[in-house]
Tab-separated table of C-alpha atoms in Angstrom:
chain	number	residue	atom	x	y	z
A	1	MET	CA	14.393	11.043	27.187
A	2	ASP	CA	12.983	10.793	23.347
A	3	LYS	CA	16.675	9.993	20.584
A	4	ALA	CA	16.343	10.308	17.423
A	5	ILE	CA	17.589	7.506	15.696
A	6	ILE	CA	17.970	8.769	12.340
A	7	LYS	CA	18.488	12.341	10.896
A	8	LEU	CA	16.820	12.949	7.369
A	9	GLU	CA	17.727	15.456	5.390
A	10	GLU	CA	15.744	18.349	4.497
A	11	GLY	CA	13.646	18.141	1.541
A	12	THR	CA	12.615	14.456	2.544
A	13	THR	CA	9.287	13.884	1.137
A	14	CYS	CA	8.395	10.235	2.347
A	15	THR	CA	10.060	7.353	3.978
A	16	ALA	CA	9.350	3.317	4.028
A	17	TRP	CA	10.661	0.594	6.052
A	18	ASN	CA	11.665	-2.853	4.525
A	19	TYR	CA	10.107	-5.962	6.287
A	20	SER	CA	12.340	-6.457	8.927
A	21	GLY	CA	12.683	-2.980	10.103
A	22	HIS	CA	16.177	-2.635	9.430
A	23	ARG	CA	16.454	-0.514	6.493
A	24	LEU	CA	14.794	2.833	5.378
A	25	ALA	CA	14.176	4.052	2.268
A	26	ALA	CA	13.511	8.397	2.366
A	27	GLY	CA	12.785	9.706	-1.106
A	28	SER	CA	13.371	13.669	-1.570
A	29	THR	CA	12.109	16.656	-3.623
A	30	ASP	CA	15.209	17.015	-5.909
A	31	GLY	CA	14.516	13.113	-6.540
A	32	THR	CA	17.620	11.773	-4.535
A	33	LEU	CA	16.719	8.345	-2.696
A	34	PHE	CA	18.842	7.876	0.599
A	35	VAL	CA	19.220	4.420	2.027
A	36	PHE	CA	19.757	3.897	5.795
A	37	ASP	CA	21.007	0.913	7.600
A	38	SER	CA	20.880	-0.563	11.253
A	39	THR	CA	24.385	-0.672	12.383
A	40	ASP	CA	23.384	-2.256	15.444
A	41	PRO	CA	20.101	-3.880	15.723
A	42	ALA	CA	20.097	-4.292	19.287
A	43	SER	CA	20.792	-0.190	19.800
A	44	SER	CA	18.651	0.775	16.995
A	45	VAL	CA	21.421	2.993	15.801
A	46	PHE	CA	20.827	3.486	11.891
A	47	SER	CA	23.645	5.356	9.197
A	48	GLY	CA	23.113	6.280	5.772
A	49	SER	CA	24.567	3.227	3.080
A	50	SER	CA	22.973	5.033	-0.106
A	51	LYS	CA	22.221	7.913	-1.885
A	52	PHE	CA	21.692	7.770	-5.518
A	53	LYS	CA	19.418	10.080	-7.874
A	54	VAL	CA	16.239	8.338	-8.731
A	55	HIS	CA	14.719	11.171	-10.945
A	56	GLU	CA	15.003	14.858	-12.342
A	57	SER	CA	11.550	15.630	-10.501
A	58	SER	CA	10.369	14.728	-6.735
A	59	ILE	CA	10.063	11.284	-4.765
A	60	VAL	CA	6.203	10.952	-3.470
A	61	LYS	CA	6.114	7.584	-2.807
A	62	VAL	CA	8.563	4.816	-1.827
A	63	VAL	CA	7.859	1.143	-1.692
A	64	TRP	CA	9.454	-2.128	-0.846
A	65	ALA	CA	9.300	-5.264	-2.515
A	66	PRO	CA	8.881	-8.510	-0.270
A	67	PRO	CA	12.304	-9.723	1.071
A	68	GLU	CA	12.131	-12.917	-0.714
A	69	TYR	CA	12.734	-10.794	-3.805
A	70	GLY	CA	16.238	-8.863	-2.889
A	71	ASP	CA	16.452	-5.595	-1.932
A	72	VAL	CA	14.124	-3.838	-4.021
A	73	VAL	CA	12.276	-0.473	-3.983
A	74	ALA	CA	9.467	0.884	-6.296
A	75	CYS	CA	9.073	4.506	-6.618
A	76	ILE	CA	6.575	6.773	-7.454
A	77	CYS	CA	7.356	10.243	-8.600
A	78	ALA	CA	6.161	13.708	-9.122
A	79	ASP	CA	5.562	13.506	-12.643
A	80	GLY	CA	3.744	10.065	-12.236
A	81	SER	CA	6.371	7.909	-13.295
A	82	LEU	CA	7.256	4.677	-11.664
A	83	LEU	CA	10.405	2.599	-11.217
A	84	LEU	CA	12.127	-0.212	-9.616
A	85	TRP	CA	15.682	0.231	-7.909
A	86	GLU	CA	17.482	-2.720	-6.729
A	87	GLU	CA	20.538	-3.369	-5.294
A	88	VAL	CA	23.245	-5.829	-6.554
A	89	VAL	CA	26.380	-6.765	-6.480
A	90	GLU	CA	28.713	-5.563	-9.477
A	91	ASP	CA	31.927	-6.770	-10.710
A	92	SER	CA	33.636	-4.791	-8.191
A	93	GLU	CA	31.566	-6.599	-5.509
A	94	LEU	CA	30.697	-3.240	-3.845
A	95	LEU	CA	26.564	-3.005	-3.439
A	96	GLN	CA	24.882	-0.878	-5.913
A	97	TRP	CA	21.400	0.324	-6.630
A	98	LYS	CA	20.218	0.144	-10.134
A	99	LEU	CA	17.330	0.812	-12.075
A	100	CYS	CA	15.826	-2.431	-13.052
A	101	LYS	CA	12.335	-1.296	-14.539
A	102	CYS	CA	10.367	1.796	-15.582
A	103	PHE	CA	6.914	1.245	-16.599
A	104	ASP	CA	5.327	2.754	-19.349
A	105	ARG	CA	2.789	5.174	-19.247
A	106	ILE	CA	1.154	7.719	-21.629
A	107	SER	CA	-0.757	10.594	-20.367
A	108	SER	CA	-2.027	9.308	-16.342
A	109	LEU	CA	-0.157	9.731	-13.302
A	110	VAL	CA	0.900	6.678	-11.388
A	111	LEU	CA	-1.288	7.494	-7.594
A	112	ASP	CA	-0.285	4.300	-5.422
A	113	VAL	CA	1.310	1.070	-5.840
A	114	GLN	CA	1.799	-2.088	-3.877
A	115	PHE	CA	3.426	-5.737	-4.119
A	116	GLY	CA	1.504	-8.782	-3.423
A	117	VAL	CA	2.663	-12.285	-3.313
A	118	SER	CA	0.589	-15.028	-5.025
A	119	GLN	CA	0.645	-18.406	-5.232
A	120	THR	CA	3.029	-18.517	-8.351
A	121	SER	CA	4.612	-15.307	-8.611
A	122	LEU	CA	5.285	-11.392	-6.968
A	123	LYS	CA	2.533	-8.938	-8.439
A	124	LEU	CA	2.409	-5.183	-8.411
A	125	VAL	CA	-1.187	-3.547	-8.245
A	126	ALA	CA	-0.885	0.683	-9.485
A	127	ALA	CA	-3.637	3.230	-9.364
A	128	TYR	CA	-3.638	6.149	-12.424
A	129	SER	CA	-4.739	9.381	-12.188
A	130	ASP	CA	-7.288	8.259	-14.793
A	131	GLY	CA	-9.067	5.912	-12.355
A	132	GLN	CA	-7.415	2.928	-13.725
A	133	VAL	CA	-6.445	-0.037	-11.830
A	134	LYS	CA	-3.294	-2.135	-13.566
A	135	VAL	CA	-2.246	-5.129	-11.481
A	136	PHE	CA	1.428	-6.242	-13.618
A	137	GLU	CA	3.150	-9.661	-13.069
A	138	LEU	CA	6.665	-10.748	-12.494
A	139	LEU	CA	7.678	-13.649	-14.743
A	140	ASP	CA	11.233	-14.851	-13.921
A	141	PRO	CA	11.688	-13.788	-9.677
A	142	PHE	CA	15.454	-13.591	-11.259
A	143	GLU	CA	14.857	-10.991	-13.496
A	144	LEU	CA	13.009	-7.681	-12.052
A	145	LYS	CA	12.495	-6.446	-15.474
A	146	ASN	CA	10.208	-8.515	-16.903
A	147	TRP	CA	6.926	-7.719	-16.013
A	148	GLN	CA	3.757	-8.335	-17.851
A	149	LEU	CA	0.177	-6.848	-17.524
A	150	GLN	CA	-1.852	-9.100	-16.370
A	151	ALA	CA	-5.307	-7.044	-15.949
A	152	GLU	CA	-7.020	-3.630	-16.295
A	153	PHE	CA	-9.692	-1.881	-14.602
A	154	GLN	CA	-11.642	0.300	-12.723
A	155	ASN	CA	-12.618	0.347	-9.450
A	156	VAL	CA	-16.704	-0.066	-9.962
A	157	ILE	CA	-18.706	-3.402	-8.595
A	158	GLU	CA	-21.378	-2.432	-10.838
A	159	SER	CA	-21.180	-4.170	-14.939
A	160	VAL	CA	-20.933	-0.735	-16.640
A	161	SER	CA	-19.162	0.742	-19.327
A	162	LYS	CA	-15.908	2.266	-18.279
A	163	PHE	CA	-16.075	5.993	-16.850
A	164	GLY	CA	-14.332	8.468	-19.220
A	165	ASN	CA	-12.503	11.668	-18.246
A	166	VAL	CA	-11.850	10.707	-14.771
A	167	SER	CA	-9.947	12.862	-12.640
A	168	CYS	CA	-8.053	11.376	-9.528
A	169	ARG	CA	-6.210	13.245	-6.763
A	170	SER	CA	-4.993	10.380	-5.022
A	171	ALA	CA	-5.292	6.421	-4.303
A	172	SER	CA	-4.446	4.003	-1.545
A	173	ILE	CA	-4.398	0.314	-2.064
A	174	ALA	CA	-3.155	-2.510	1.004
A	175	TRP	CA	-2.879	-6.155	0.043
A	176	ASN	CA	-4.177	-8.988	2.378
A	177	PRO	CA	-1.001	-9.628	3.991
A	178	LEU	CA	-1.735	-13.036	3.917
A	179	LYS	CA	-3.723	-14.257	0.976
A	180	GLY	CA	-1.522	-15.791	-1.846
A	181	GLU	CA	0.255	-18.413	0.757
A	182	ILE	CA	-2.652	-20.550	0.569
A	183	GLN	CA	-5.856	-18.593	-0.809
A	184	GLN	CA	-6.425	-16.577	-3.437
A	185	SER	CA	-4.400	-13.075	-3.272
A	186	SER	CA	-6.793	-9.714	-3.102
A	187	PHE	CA	-6.348	-6.116	-2.391
A	188	VAL	CA	-8.536	-3.448	-1.128
A	189	LEU	CA	-8.550	0.050	-3.102
A	190	GLY	CA	-10.150	3.280	-2.786
A	191	PHE	CA	-9.846	6.781	-4.592
A	192	ASP	CA	-10.153	10.381	-4.324
A	193	SER	CA	-11.592	11.206	-7.185
A	194	ASP	CA	-14.343	13.064	-9.439
A	195	THR	CA	-16.274	10.233	-9.743
A	196	PRO	CA	-18.208	8.877	-7.010
A	197	HIS	CA	-18.503	5.365	-7.975
A	198	LEU	CA	-14.561	5.159	-8.278
A	199	ASN	CA	-14.377	6.246	-4.422
A	200	SER	CA	-15.389	3.707	-1.813
A	201	SER	CA	-13.023	1.273	-1.200
A	202	LYS	CA	-13.668	-2.346	-2.919
A	203	VAL	CA	-12.002	-5.392	-2.003
A	204	TRP	CA	-10.496	-7.505	-5.125
A	205	GLU	CA	-9.793	-11.058	-5.172
A	206	PHE	CA	-8.495	-12.996	-7.967
A	207	ASP	CA	-10.533	-15.717	-9.746
A	208	GLN	CA	-8.237	-18.718	-10.765
A	209	ASP	CA	-10.821	-20.689	-12.131
A	210	HIS	CA	-11.707	-17.593	-14.997
A	211	GLN	CA	-8.065	-16.005	-14.460
A	212	ARG	CA	-9.936	-12.449	-13.705
A	213	TRP	CA	-10.061	-10.058	-10.976
A	214	LEU	CA	-13.295	-10.031	-9.187
A	215	PRO	CA	-15.117	-7.366	-6.852
A	216	VAL	CA	-16.238	-9.498	-3.837
A	217	ALA	CA	-16.890	-6.614	-1.346
A	218	GLU	CA	-17.652	-2.791	-0.919
A	219	LEU	CA	-16.858	-1.181	2.401
A	220	ALA	CA	-19.129	2.031	2.729
A	221	LEU	CA	-22.260	2.099	3.569
A	222	PRO	CA	-24.950	3.003	1.057
A	223	ALA	CA	-25.173	6.850	2.046
A	224	ASP	CA	-21.113	7.080	2.169
A	225	LYS	CA	-20.121	5.390	-1.074
A	226	ALA	CA	-19.280	8.508	-2.813
A	227	ASP	CA	-16.966	9.749	0.050
A	228	PRO	CA	-13.116	10.240	-1.409
A	229	VAL	CA	-10.684	7.663	0.722
A	230	SER	CA	-7.762	8.748	1.781
A	231	THR	CA	-6.030	5.532	2.618
A	232	VAL	CA	-6.796	2.068	3.617
A	233	ALA	CA	-5.020	-0.574	5.591
A	234	TRP	CA	-5.578	-4.298	5.673
A	235	ALA	CA	-4.848	-5.949	9.295
A	236	PRO	CA	-2.469	-8.918	9.492
A	237	ASN	CA	-4.738	-12.204	10.491
A	238	ILE	CA	-3.215	-14.300	13.428
A	239	GLY	CA	-6.267	-16.592	13.768
A	240	ARG	CA	-9.919	-14.269	13.012
A	241	PRO	CA	-12.731	-15.667	11.491
A	242	TYR	CA	-12.678	-12.567	9.611
A	243	GLU	CA	-10.460	-9.767	7.599
A	244	LEU	CA	-10.211	-6.404	9.344
A	245	ILE	CA	-9.610	-3.719	7.353
A	246	ALA	CA	-9.396	0.120	7.964
A	247	VAL	CA	-11.010	2.951	5.592
A	248	ALA	CA	-10.383	6.619	6.172
A	249	THR	CA	-12.220	9.019	4.618
A	250	CYS	CA	-12.995	12.746	4.460
A	251	LYS	CA	-15.528	12.256	7.441
A	252	GLU	CA	-13.827	8.794	9.400
A	253	ILE	CA	-11.847	6.145	9.949
A	254	ALA	CA	-13.881	3.222	9.888
A	255	LEU	CA	-13.108	-0.639	10.762
A	256	TRP	CA	-15.054	-3.459	8.911
A	257	HIS	CA	-14.842	-7.278	9.256
A	258	VAL	CA	-14.950	-8.901	5.680
A	259	GLY	CA	-16.176	-12.684	6.235
A	260	SER	CA	-14.437	-15.450	4.275
A	261	ASN	CA	-16.975	-17.201	2.778
A	262	PRO	CA	-18.575	-16.089	-0.164
A	263	ASP	CA	-22.804	-16.258	-1.151
A	264	SER	CA	-24.008	-17.620	-4.052
A	265	ASP	CA	-22.752	-14.098	-5.796
A	266	GLY	CA	-19.107	-14.236	-4.741
A	267	ARG	CA	-19.691	-11.602	-2.230
A	268	LEU	CA	-18.165	-11.984	0.965
A	269	SER	CA	-20.003	-10.089	3.967
A	270	VAL	CA	-19.118	-6.738	5.416
A	271	GLU	CA	-19.790	-5.416	8.687
A	272	LYS	CA	-18.767	-1.981	9.824
A	273	VAL	CA	-17.649	-2.292	13.608
A	274	ALA	CA	-16.225	0.991	14.454
A	275	MET	CA	-15.860	4.639	13.757
A	276	LEU	CA	-12.484	6.541	14.952
A	277	SER	CA	-12.424	10.128	15.418
A	278	THR	CA	-10.669	11.472	12.408
A	279	HIS	CA	-7.776	13.809	13.037
A	280	ASP	CA	-9.388	17.080	13.042
A	281	SER	CA	-8.991	16.852	8.849
A	282	GLU	CA	-6.850	14.540	6.506
A	283	VAL	CA	-5.401	11.464	7.900
A	284	TRP	CA	-2.887	10.800	5.721
A	285	GLN	CA	-1.683	7.031	6.865
A	286	MET	CA	-2.428	4.000	8.844
A	287	GLU	CA	-0.240	0.931	9.545
A	288	TRP	CA	-1.301	-2.268	11.769
A	289	ASP	CA	1.844	-3.512	14.065
A	290	MET	CA	2.089	-7.103	12.941
A	291	SER	CA	0.189	-8.622	15.333
A	292	GLY	CA	-3.499	-6.874	13.735
A	293	MET	CA	-4.460	-5.616	16.931
A	294	THR	CA	-2.901	-1.922	17.016
A	295	LEU	CA	-3.865	0.282	14.616
A	296	ALA	CA	-1.474	3.302	14.283
A	297	THR	CA	-3.055	6.543	12.090
A	298	THR	CA	-1.504	10.132	10.978
A	299	GLY	CA	-2.919	13.112	9.661
A	300	SER	CA	-2.623	16.658	8.585
A	301	ASP	CA	-2.630	17.588	12.814
A	302	GLY	CA	0.708	15.991	12.954
A	303	VAL	CA	-0.638	13.709	15.518
A	304	VAL	CA	-0.144	10.005	15.584
A	305	ARG	CA	-2.911	7.933	17.292
A	306	LEU	CA	-2.643	4.289	18.617
A	307	TRP	CA	-5.928	1.918	18.658
A	308	GLN	CA	-6.838	-0.817	20.152
A	309	CYS	CA	-9.769	-2.854	20.757
A	310	ASN	CA	-10.658	-4.078	24.374
A	311	LEU	CA	-12.188	-7.221	25.515
A	312	ASN	CA	-15.858	-6.070	24.912
A	313	GLY	CA	-14.911	-5.406	21.411
A	314	VAL	CA	-14.843	-1.548	21.943
A	315	TRP	CA	-12.197	0.289	19.889
A	316	HIS	CA	-10.546	3.347	21.776
A	317	GLU	CA	-7.601	5.584	21.881
A	318	GLN	CA	-4.846	3.870	23.214
A	319	ALA	CA	-1.797	6.566	23.243
A	320	THR	CA	-1.527	9.500	21.123
A	321	LEU	CA	2.030	10.813	20.009
A	322	GLN	CA	2.411	14.521	19.924
A	323	PRO	CA	5.827	16.013	18.178
A	324	THR	CA	8.262	17.215	20.100
A	325	SER	CA	9.169	20.707	18.619
């Protein structure tokens, strides 16, 4: 019989597991963040350890920072603000959550944010409702309030002027899980916007020699480049000679192989290897397992689907998880 491991509060809008899967952060409509901890990992029992007010507006997304930087979460709120909260030990020797950074914004809203580890520092990439992409770099690993803007650009490959008056409904970012340890940092990004050039998912990689971010691949066929992207997911690589990236649009979930060796123009080879059935409507979220062998997807149909590749290289639906009530 199925057994619930956590009971979430009414009004919960988003959740996120930390790296080890022993902590869960949950945001709510009233701007409160709940943190649940595993009391006994062997029995998968969780209990609430913290509850605190993050913002006056609803929390729409929560993201944990890499574990080597402590217990830190980034919160995107409904008004478009981006906040970093850190669990620290105060003078009383009790663990408390403290606001360590509120990123400035003028008019655009933060749509998505993800952390990435480079060879030298922690980075954070944020996508905004005006089509801008900003990459921030942590100056001091012990001072999570000290961030500087490393780069700002739009999600286009062509060398054109910036698009003005852009309106984006959503964005999705996924870092390469292994890049940054022995290679340059890279991430994939796609938009759902009214500007077709911004929508298609592009892979961005940091050029160490010129100290700038460059688009090295576009994950869309020519006829599909204008399709809005709902979510992207970059698979962990445990020895493949290529990278594996999932891209969900209004039409399908596409799986792409991305080569490792750039051509003379610095571009990476791409190949669309599979098209997975959608969830009858919008795909909300995709997650790879730690081996990069199984893809979990969910959407507005309320169903979770697990996808795997057989020995012949054909992707198929391995399991379907239906809600119990």
